[in-house]
PDB file of C-alpha atoms in Angstrom:
ATOM      1  CA  MET A  25      -4.087   4.166  -0.696  1.00  0.00           C
ATOM      2  CA  ARG A  26      -6.565   1.730  -2.259  1.00  0.00           C
ATOM      3  CA  ARG A  27      -6.279  -2.029  -2.726  1.00  0.00           C
ATOM      4  CA  ILE A  28      -7.420  -3.386  -6.077  1.00  0.00           C
ATOM      5  CA  ARG A  29      -8.235  -7.055  -6.657  1.00  0.00           C
ATOM      6  CA  LEU A  30      -7.899  -8.604 -10.116  1.00  0.00           C
ATOM      7  CA  ILE A  31      -9.134 -11.882 -11.589  1.00  0.00           C
ATOM      8  CA  ILE A  32      -6.772 -12.923 -14.365  1.00  0.00           C
ATOM      9  CA  GLU A  33      -6.877 -15.460 -17.175  1.00  0.00           C
ATOM     10  CA  TYR A  34      -3.725 -16.417 -19.049  1.00  0.00           C
ATOM     11  CA  ASP A  35      -2.153 -18.882 -21.425  1.00  0.00           C
ATOM     12  CA  GLY A  36       1.174 -19.638 -19.777  1.00  0.00           C
ATOM     13  CA  ILE A  37       2.883 -21.310 -22.722  1.00  0.00           C
ATOM     14  CA  ASN A  38       5.030 -18.263 -23.604  1.00  0.00           C
ATOM     15  CA  TYR A  39       6.004 -17.333 -20.048  1.00  0.00           C
ATOM     16  CA  VAL A  40       8.437 -18.521 -17.387  1.00  0.00           C
ATOM     17  CA  GLY A  41       5.565 -18.656 -14.922  1.00  0.00           C
ATOM     18  CA  TRP A  42       3.636 -16.230 -12.774  1.00  0.00           C
ATOM     19  CA  GLN A  43       6.514 -14.812 -10.735  1.00  0.00           C
ATOM     20  CA  THR A  44       8.934 -12.249 -12.140  1.00  0.00           C
ATOM     21  CA  GLN A  45      12.403 -13.753 -12.578  1.00  0.00           C
ATOM     22  CA  PRO A  46      15.625 -12.962 -14.453  1.00  0.00           C
ATOM     23  CA  ASN A  47      15.550 -15.816 -16.967  1.00  0.00           C
ATOM     24  CA  GLY A  48      12.504 -14.808 -18.999  1.00  0.00           C
ATOM     25  CA  VAL A  49       9.201 -12.940 -19.175  1.00  0.00           C
ATOM     26  CA  ALA A  50       6.632 -13.634 -16.437  1.00  0.00           C
ATOM     27  CA  ILE A  51       2.911 -12.882 -16.200  1.00  0.00           C
ATOM     28  CA  GLN A  52       3.388 -10.809 -13.035  1.00  0.00           C
ATOM     29  CA  GLU A  53       5.970  -8.671 -14.830  1.00  0.00           C
ATOM     30  CA  LYS A  54       3.686  -7.976 -17.804  1.00  0.00           C
ATOM     31  CA  ILE A  55       0.784  -6.899 -15.577  1.00  0.00           C
ATOM     32  CA  GLU A  56       2.992  -4.703 -13.386  1.00  0.00           C
ATOM     33  CA  GLN A  57       4.261  -2.990 -16.542  1.00  0.00           C
ATOM     34  CA  ALA A  58       0.672  -2.411 -17.676  1.00  0.00           C
ATOM     35  CA  ILE A  59      -0.236  -0.927 -14.288  1.00  0.00           C
ATOM     36  CA  LEU A  60       2.764   1.403 -14.563  1.00  0.00           C
ATOM     37  CA  HIS A  61       1.559   2.583 -17.975  1.00  0.00           C
ATOM     38  CA  ILE A  62      -1.939   3.474 -16.802  1.00  0.00           C
ATOM     39  CA  THR A  63      -1.148   4.828 -13.312  1.00  0.00           C
ATOM     40  CA  GLY A  64       2.441   6.035 -13.539  1.00  0.00           C
ATOM     41  CA  GLN A  65       3.192   3.999 -10.405  1.00  0.00           C
ATOM     42  CA  HIS A  66       5.545   1.113  -9.792  1.00  0.00           C
ATOM     43  CA  VAL A  67       3.453  -1.390  -7.821  1.00  0.00           C
ATOM     44  CA  ALA A  68       4.011  -4.840  -6.357  1.00  0.00           C
ATOM     45  CA  LEU A  69       1.416  -7.270  -7.687  1.00  0.00           C
ATOM     46  CA  HIS A  70       0.669 -10.123  -5.279  1.00  0.00           C
ATOM     47  CA  GLY A  71      -0.794 -13.336  -6.728  1.00  0.00           C
ATOM     48  CA  SER A  72      -2.654 -16.149  -4.979  1.00  0.00           C
ATOM     49  CA  GLY A  73       0.316 -18.374  -5.754  1.00  0.00           C
ATOM     50  CA  ARG A  74       2.974 -19.113  -8.320  1.00  0.00           C
ATOM     51  CA  THR A  75       2.219 -21.085 -11.445  1.00  0.00           C
ATOM     52  CA  ASP A  76       5.124 -22.766 -13.243  1.00  0.00           C
ATOM     53  CA  SER A  77       6.408 -22.043 -16.709  1.00  0.00           C
ATOM     54  CA  GLY A  78       3.802 -23.214 -19.213  1.00  0.00           C
ATOM     55  CA  VAL A  79       0.955 -23.528 -16.689  1.00  0.00           C
ATOM     56  CA  HIS A  80      -2.297 -21.697 -17.441  1.00  0.00           C
ATOM     57  CA  ALA A  81      -4.935 -19.961 -15.332  1.00  0.00           C
ATOM     58  CA  ARG A  82      -8.655 -19.567 -15.808  1.00  0.00           C
ATOM     59  CA  ALA A  83      -9.027 -17.380 -12.696  1.00  0.00           C
ATOM     60  CA  GLN A  84      -5.801 -16.372 -10.982  1.00  0.00           C
ATOM     61  CA  VAL A  85      -6.371 -13.765  -8.261  1.00  0.00           C
ATOM     62  CA  ALA A  86      -3.980 -10.909  -7.501  1.00  0.00           C
ATOM     63  CA  HIS A  87      -3.987  -7.544  -5.755  1.00  0.00           C
ATOM     64  CA  PHE A  88      -2.012  -4.307  -5.728  1.00  0.00           C
ATOM     65  CA  ASP A  89      -2.104  -1.013  -3.868  1.00  0.00           C
ATOM     66  CA  THR A  90      -2.457   2.315  -5.641  1.00  0.00           C
ATOM     67  CA  ASP A  91      -3.533   5.883  -5.050  1.00  0.00           C
ATOM     68  CA  ALA A  92      -4.743   6.234  -8.649  1.00  0.00           C
ATOM     69  CA  ARG A  93      -8.253   7.649  -8.774  1.00  0.00           C
ATOM     70  CA  MET A  94      -9.509   5.482 -11.638  1.00  0.00           C
ATOM     71  CA  ASP A  95     -12.792   3.701 -10.986  1.00  0.00           C
ATOM     72  CA  ALA A  96     -11.855   0.243  -9.690  1.00  0.00           C
ATOM     73  CA  GLY A  97     -14.058  -1.560 -12.189  1.00  0.00           C
ATOM     74  CA  LYS A  98     -12.311   0.147 -15.108  1.00  0.00           C
ATOM     75  CA  PHE A  99      -8.857  -1.185 -14.294  1.00  0.00           C
ATOM     76  CA  ALA A 100      -9.698  -4.412 -16.149  1.00  0.00           C
ATOM     77  CA  VAL A 101     -10.489  -2.625 -19.413  1.00  0.00           C
ATOM     78  CA  ALA A 102      -7.560  -0.229 -19.117  1.00  0.00           C
ATOM     79  CA  LEU A 103      -5.038  -2.942 -18.338  1.00  0.00           C
ATOM     80  CA  ASN A 104      -6.240  -5.140 -21.192  1.00  0.00           C
ATOM     81  CA  THR A 105      -5.374  -2.387 -23.669  1.00  0.00           C
ATOM     82  CA  ARG A 106      -1.751  -2.708 -22.503  1.00  0.00           C
ATOM     83  CA  LEU A 107      -1.524  -6.491 -22.176  1.00  0.00           C
ATOM     84  CA  PRO A 108      -0.786  -9.140 -24.815  1.00  0.00           C
ATOM     85  CA  SER A 109      -3.714 -11.231 -26.010  1.00  0.00           C
ATOM     86  CA  ASP A 110      -2.641 -14.267 -23.948  1.00  0.00           C
ATOM     87  CA  ILE A 111      -3.165 -12.364 -20.658  1.00  0.00           C
ATOM     88  CA  ARG A 112      -6.573 -10.947 -19.797  1.00  0.00           C
ATOM     89  CA  ILE A 113      -7.948  -9.190 -16.721  1.00  0.00           C
ATOM     90  CA  LEU A 114     -11.465 -10.579 -16.383  1.00  0.00           C
ATOM     91  CA  PHE A 115     -12.558  -8.477 -13.408  1.00  0.00           C
ATOM     92  CA  SER A 116     -11.303  -5.689 -11.159  1.00  0.00           C
ATOM     93  CA  GLU A 117     -12.671  -4.218  -7.948  1.00  0.00           C
ATOM     94  CA  GLU A 118     -11.631  -2.337  -4.848  1.00  0.00           C
ATOM     95  CA  CYS A 119     -11.292  -4.651  -1.857  1.00  0.00           C
ATOM     96  CA  ALA A 120     -10.653  -4.408   1.873  1.00  0.00           C
ATOM     97  CA  SER A 121      -7.191  -3.239   2.903  1.00  0.00           C
ATOM     98  CA  ASP A 122      -6.597  -6.497   4.814  1.00  0.00           C
ATOM     99  CA  PHE A 123      -7.366  -8.702   1.813  1.00  0.00           C
ATOM    100  CA  HIS A 124      -4.336 -10.611   0.537  1.00  0.00           C
ATOM    101  CA  ALA A 125      -4.529 -12.667  -2.658  1.00  0.00           C
ATOM    102  CA  ARG A 126      -2.236 -15.339  -1.234  1.00  0.00           C
ATOM    103  CA  PHE A 127      -2.747 -15.348   2.524  1.00  0.00           C
ATOM    104  CA  SER A 128      -6.540 -14.855   2.455  1.00  0.00           C
ATOM    105  CA  ALA A 129      -7.074 -17.803   0.101  1.00  0.00           C
ATOM    106  CA  LYS A 130      -8.941 -20.767   1.630  1.00  0.00           C
ATOM    107  CA  GLU A 131      -9.059 -23.166  -1.293  1.00  0.00           C
ATOM    108  CA  LYS A 132      -7.622 -23.672  -4.771  1.00  0.00           C
ATOM    109  CA  GLN A 133      -8.901 -25.718  -7.670  1.00  0.00           C
ATOM    110  CA  TYR A 134      -6.756 -27.110 -10.489  1.00  0.00           C
ATOM    111  CA  ARG A 135      -7.514 -29.105 -13.638  1.00  0.00           C
ATOM    112  CA  TYR A 136      -5.150 -31.266 -15.668  1.00  0.00           C
ATOM    113  CA  THR A 137      -6.200 -32.251 -19.189  1.00  0.00           C
ATOM    114  CA  LEU A 138      -5.264 -35.310 -21.240  1.00  0.00           C
ATOM    115  CA  GLN A 139      -6.086 -35.792 -24.912  1.00  0.00           C
ATOM    116  CA  ILE A 140      -6.241 -39.448 -25.881  1.00  0.00           C
ATOM    117  CA  GLY A 141      -5.884 -40.499 -29.506  1.00  0.00           C
ATOM    118  CA  GLU A 142      -3.599 -41.482 -32.342  1.00  0.00           C
ATOM    119  CA  HIS A 143      -2.990 -37.868 -33.356  1.00  0.00           C
ATOM    120  CA  ALA A 144      -2.494 -34.769 -31.230  1.00  0.00           C
ATOM    121  CA  ARG A 145      -5.171 -32.140 -31.785  1.00  0.00           C
ATOM    122  CA  VAL A 146      -3.942 -28.726 -32.897  1.00  0.00           C
ATOM    123  CA  GLU A 147      -6.535 -26.850 -30.852  1.00  0.00           C
ATOM    124  CA  THR A 148      -5.327 -28.331 -27.553  1.00  0.00           C
ATOM    125  CA  ARG A 149      -1.622 -28.695 -28.283  1.00  0.00           C
ATOM    126  CA  ASN A 150      -0.787 -26.072 -25.631  1.00  0.00           C
ATOM    127  CA  THR A 151      -3.416 -27.041 -23.051  1.00  0.00           C
ATOM    128  CA  ALA A 152      -3.568 -30.842 -22.972  1.00  0.00           C
ATOM    129  CA  LEU A 153      -1.053 -33.663 -22.686  1.00  0.00           C
ATOM    130  CA  HIS A 154      -1.446 -35.936 -25.702  1.00  0.00           C
ATOM    131  CA  LEU A 155      -1.347 -39.705 -25.161  1.00  0.00           C
ATOM    132  CA  HIS A 156      -1.456 -42.159 -28.072  1.00  0.00           C
ATOM    133  CA  SER A 157      -3.170 -44.837 -26.011  1.00  0.00           C
ATOM    134  CA  ALA A 158      -5.404 -44.740 -22.971  1.00  0.00           C
ATOM    135  CA  PRO A 159      -4.135 -45.765 -19.522  1.00  0.00           C
ATOM    136  CA  ASP A 160      -6.403 -47.741 -17.192  1.00  0.00           C
ATOM    137  CA  PHE A 161      -9.031 -45.179 -16.213  1.00  0.00           C
ATOM    138  CA  ALA A 162     -10.382 -47.204 -13.270  1.00  0.00           C
ATOM    139  CA  LYS A 163      -6.933 -47.511 -11.700  1.00  0.00           C
ATOM    140  CA  MET A 164      -6.328 -43.771 -12.067  1.00  0.00           C
ATOM    141  CA  GLN A 165      -9.709 -42.978 -10.548  1.00  0.00           C
ATOM    142  CA  ARG A 166      -9.020 -45.160  -7.518  1.00  0.00           C
ATOM    143  CA  ALA A 167      -5.609 -43.538  -7.121  1.00  0.00           C
ATOM    144  CA  ALA A 168      -7.207 -40.088  -7.262  1.00  0.00           C
ATOM    145  CA  GLN A 169      -9.711 -40.993  -4.555  1.00  0.00           C
ATOM    146  CA  SER A 170      -6.962 -42.288  -2.263  1.00  0.00           C
ATOM    147  CA  ILE A 171      -5.511 -38.830  -1.571  1.00  0.00           C
ATOM    148  CA  ILE A 172      -8.727 -37.208  -0.337  1.00  0.00           C
ATOM    149  CA  GLY A 173      -8.292 -36.010   3.230  1.00  0.00           C
ATOM    150  CA  THR A 174      -5.445 -34.412   5.150  1.00  0.00           C
ATOM    151  CA  HIS A 175      -2.030 -35.924   4.457  1.00  0.00           C
ATOM    152  CA  ASP A 176       1.665 -35.137   4.403  1.00  0.00           C
ATOM    153  CA  PHE A 177       2.400 -34.680   0.691  1.00  0.00           C
ATOM    154  CA  ALA A 178       6.205 -34.439   0.984  1.00  0.00           C
ATOM    155  CA  ALA A 179       6.583 -37.216  -1.623  1.00  0.00           C
ATOM    156  CA  PHE A 180       4.649 -35.103  -4.128  1.00  0.00           C
ATOM    157  CA  MET A 181       6.811 -31.994  -3.870  1.00  0.00           C
ATOM    158  CA  ALA A 182       9.601 -31.051  -6.268  1.00  0.00           C
ATOM    159  CA  ALA A 183      13.122 -31.696  -5.036  1.00  0.00           C
ATOM    160  CA  GLY A 184      14.806 -28.650  -3.574  1.00  0.00           C
ATOM    161  CA  SER A 185      11.624 -27.060  -2.219  1.00  0.00           C
ATOM    162  CA  LYS A 186      12.102 -25.349   1.135  1.00  0.00           C
ATOM    163  CA  VAL A 187       8.559 -25.508   2.507  1.00  0.00           C
ATOM    164  CA  GLU A 188       8.585 -26.658   6.135  1.00  0.00           C
ATOM    165  CA  ASN A 189       4.946 -27.741   6.431  1.00  0.00           C
ATOM    166  CA  THR A 190       4.085 -30.266   3.735  1.00  0.00           C
ATOM    167  CA  THR A 191       0.653 -31.224   5.100  1.00  0.00           C
ATOM    168  CA  ARG A 192      -2.289 -30.278   2.908  1.00  0.00           C
ATOM    169  CA  SER A 193      -6.021 -31.079   2.850  1.00  0.00           C
ATOM    170  CA  ILE A 194      -7.584 -32.383  -0.361  1.00  0.00           C
ATOM    171  CA  TYR A 195     -11.364 -31.922  -0.555  1.00  0.00           C
ATOM    172  CA  ALA A 196     -12.020 -33.449  -3.982  1.00  0.00           C
ATOM    173  CA  SER A 197      -9.917 -35.484  -6.397  1.00  0.00           C
ATOM    174  CA  GLU A 198     -11.363 -37.216  -9.456  1.00  0.00           C
ATOM    175  CA  TRP A 199     -10.981 -37.995 -13.147  1.00  0.00           C
ATOM    176  CA  THR A 200     -13.767 -37.400 -15.656  1.00  0.00           C
ATOM    177  CA  GLN A 201     -14.044 -38.278 -19.341  1.00  0.00           C
ATOM    178  CA  ILE A 202     -15.648 -36.313 -22.163  1.00  0.00           C
ATOM    179  CA  ASP A 203     -15.082 -38.015 -25.498  1.00  0.00           C
ATOM    180  CA  ASN A 204     -11.307 -38.306 -25.978  1.00  0.00           C
ATOM    181  CA  TYR A 205     -10.472 -35.828 -23.243  1.00  0.00           C
ATOM    182  CA  TRP A 206      -9.749 -36.831 -19.663  1.00  0.00           C
ATOM    183  CA  TYR A 207      -9.832 -34.217 -16.920  1.00  0.00           C
ATOM    184  CA  TYR A 208      -8.291 -34.470 -13.483  1.00  0.00           C
ATOM    185  CA  ASN A 209      -9.985 -32.033 -11.092  1.00  0.00           C
ATOM    186  CA  VAL A 210      -8.496 -31.472  -7.666  1.00  0.00           C
ATOM    187  CA  ARG A 211      -9.570 -29.099  -4.930  1.00  0.00           C
ATOM    188  CA  GLY A 212      -7.650 -28.452  -1.739  1.00  0.00           C
ATOM    189  CA  SER A 213      -6.464 -26.060   0.940  1.00  0.00           C
ATOM    190  CA  GLY A 214      -3.250 -25.478  -0.985  1.00  0.00           C
ATOM    191  CA  PHE A 215      -0.620 -27.238  -3.055  1.00  0.00           C
ATOM    192  CA  LEU A 216       3.128 -27.730  -2.856  1.00  0.00           C
ATOM    193  CA  TYR A 217       5.537 -26.857  -5.657  1.00  0.00           C
ATOM    194  CA  ASN A 218       4.777 -29.168  -8.614  1.00  0.00           C
ATOM    195  CA  MET A 219       2.371 -31.171  -6.414  1.00  0.00           C
ATOM    196  CA  VAL A 220      -0.499 -31.455  -8.913  1.00  0.00           C
ATOM    197  CA  ARG A 221       1.849 -32.355 -11.761  1.00  0.00           C
ATOM    198  CA  ILE A 222       3.503 -35.078  -9.643  1.00  0.00           C
ATOM    199  CA  LEU A 223       0.102 -36.401  -8.584  1.00  0.00           C
ATOM    200  CA  VAL A 224      -0.916 -36.628 -12.240  1.00  0.00           C
ATOM    201  CA  GLY A 225       2.387 -38.203 -13.244  1.00  0.00           C
ATOM    202  CA  THR A 226       2.033 -40.814 -10.513  1.00  0.00           C
ATOM    203  CA  MET A 227      -1.528 -41.632 -11.536  1.00  0.00           C
ATOM    204  CA  LEU A 228      -0.438 -41.960 -15.157  1.00  0.00           C
ATOM    205  CA  ASP A 229       2.325 -44.360 -14.134  1.00  0.00           C
ATOM    206  CA  ILE A 230      -0.257 -46.386 -12.188  1.00  0.00           C
ATOM    207  CA  GLY A 231      -2.651 -46.358 -15.132  1.00  0.00           C
ATOM    208  CA  ARG A 232       0.087 -47.538 -17.477  1.00  0.00           C
ATOM    209  CA  GLY A 233       1.198 -50.287 -15.116  1.00  0.00           C
ATOM    210  CA  TYR A 234       4.600 -48.745 -14.386  1.00  0.00           C
ATOM    211  CA  LEU A 235       3.759 -48.407 -10.691  1.00  0.00           C
ATOM    212  CA  PRO A 236       1.637 -50.653  -8.436  1.00  0.00           C
ATOM    213  CA  GLU A 237      -1.929 -49.642  -7.697  1.00  0.00           C
ATOM    214  CA  ASN A 238      -1.056 -48.703  -4.101  1.00  0.00           C
ATOM    215  CA  ALA A 239       1.757 -46.343  -5.154  1.00  0.00           C
ATOM    216  CA  MET A 240      -0.126 -43.243  -3.965  1.00  0.00           C
ATOM    217  CA  GLU A 241      -0.618 -44.697  -0.482  1.00  0.00           C
ATOM    218  CA  THR A 242       3.015 -45.866  -0.339  1.00  0.00           C
ATOM    219  CA  ALA A 243       4.319 -42.428  -1.303  1.00  0.00           C
ATOM    220  CA  LEU A 244       2.114 -40.735   1.290  1.00  0.00           C
ATOM    221  CA  ALA A 245       3.230 -43.154   4.015  1.00  0.00           C
ATOM    222  CA  THR A 246       6.955 -42.979   3.258  1.00  0.00           C
ATOM    223  CA  ARG A 247       7.107 -39.268   2.333  1.00  0.00           C
ATOM    224  CA  ASN A 248       9.722 -40.360  -0.211  1.00  0.00           C
ATOM    225  CA  ARG A 249       9.742 -38.645  -3.622  1.00  0.00           C
ATOM    226  CA  ASN A 250      11.282 -41.786  -5.145  1.00  0.00           C
ATOM    227  CA  ASN A 251       8.056 -43.689  -4.461  1.00  0.00           C
ATOM    228  CA  ALA A 252       5.971 -41.258  -6.524  1.00  0.00           C
ATOM    229  CA  GLY A 253       5.871 -41.058 -10.305  1.00  0.00           C
ATOM    230  CA  ALA A 254       7.177 -38.664 -12.910  1.00  0.00           C
ATOM    231  CA  THR A 255       6.237 -34.985 -13.039  1.00  0.00           C
ATOM    232  CA  ALA A 256       3.604 -34.469 -15.737  1.00  0.00           C
ATOM    233  CA  PRO A 257       4.342 -31.732 -18.305  1.00  0.00           C
ATOM    234  CA  ALA A 258       3.282 -28.217 -17.332  1.00  0.00           C
ATOM    235  CA  HIS A 259       1.110 -27.317 -20.321  1.00  0.00           C
ATOM    236  CA  GLY A 260      -1.749 -29.649 -19.309  1.00  0.00           C
ATOM    237  CA  LEU A 261      -2.297 -27.852 -16.000  1.00  0.00           C
ATOM    238  CA  CYS A 262      -4.645 -24.941 -15.332  1.00  0.00           C
ATOM    239  CA  LEU A 263      -5.500 -23.008 -12.144  1.00  0.00           C
ATOM    240  CA  MET A 264      -9.280 -22.926 -12.279  1.00  0.00           C
ATOM    241  CA  ARG A 265     -10.375 -21.021  -9.187  1.00  0.00           C
ATOM    242  CA  VAL A 266      -9.251 -19.534  -5.886  1.00  0.00           C
ATOM    243  CA  VAL A 267     -11.809 -19.375  -3.076  1.00  0.00           C
ATOM    244  CA  TYR A 268     -11.929 -16.855  -0.215  1.00  0.00           C
ATOM    245  CA  ASP A 269     -14.072 -16.448   2.887  1.00  0.00           C
ATOM    246  CA  SER A 270     -16.399 -14.034   1.141  1.00  0.00           C
ATOM    247  CA  GLU A 271     -17.277 -16.627  -1.515  1.00  0.00           C
ATOM    248  CA  GLU A 272     -19.371 -19.781  -1.384  1.00  0.00           C
TER     249      GLU A 272
END
């Protein structure tokens, strides 16, 4: 049995998320179906983590086990012939049998995109949150910086989540501007369910003056979801990269 690692790009707007579920079509489901077509085998595809409905990925990582004899590097091309145009396998290779897309991951990087302006742009309607007017960038940048380090992020987790350990380490957290687009880039050891979207929503509420400037610190200290802001819409979020021990 061989273990194959995939790097996957997808537009999540038409899917219920990464994980297969009964209420709609998921990215995992589509790729597993494509693997069945080219190998004749029902496989379990393991991703680095779940992305919500509407969330995108530039470089999701997943693996599956197979005894198919196809050259590992050709899985990407073969699978792409069976996948819709909004899901693409960018790379495939054989990996060590103890590699696990989720449990071997050391770091994840996400980006959230805002488009600021009177009119929403057609080209980014599915990938950026449109705002008619700009929040206070300096306030949002200070709020972003305040979460760097190791903290208990219970206040930034969706209600109903059953994760026991809510402590995570954030290595980088910052906003950048390019013309009318604002990008929030965050890098950390891992993220709770809806954590990045709640972080962004809280920073937006701070930037708009709906929450005090110390709202991030208050939410971290109290671990109370009510002290954090709204959950930002899913379509502005993208999983950019997953880092493993073998990578820089």
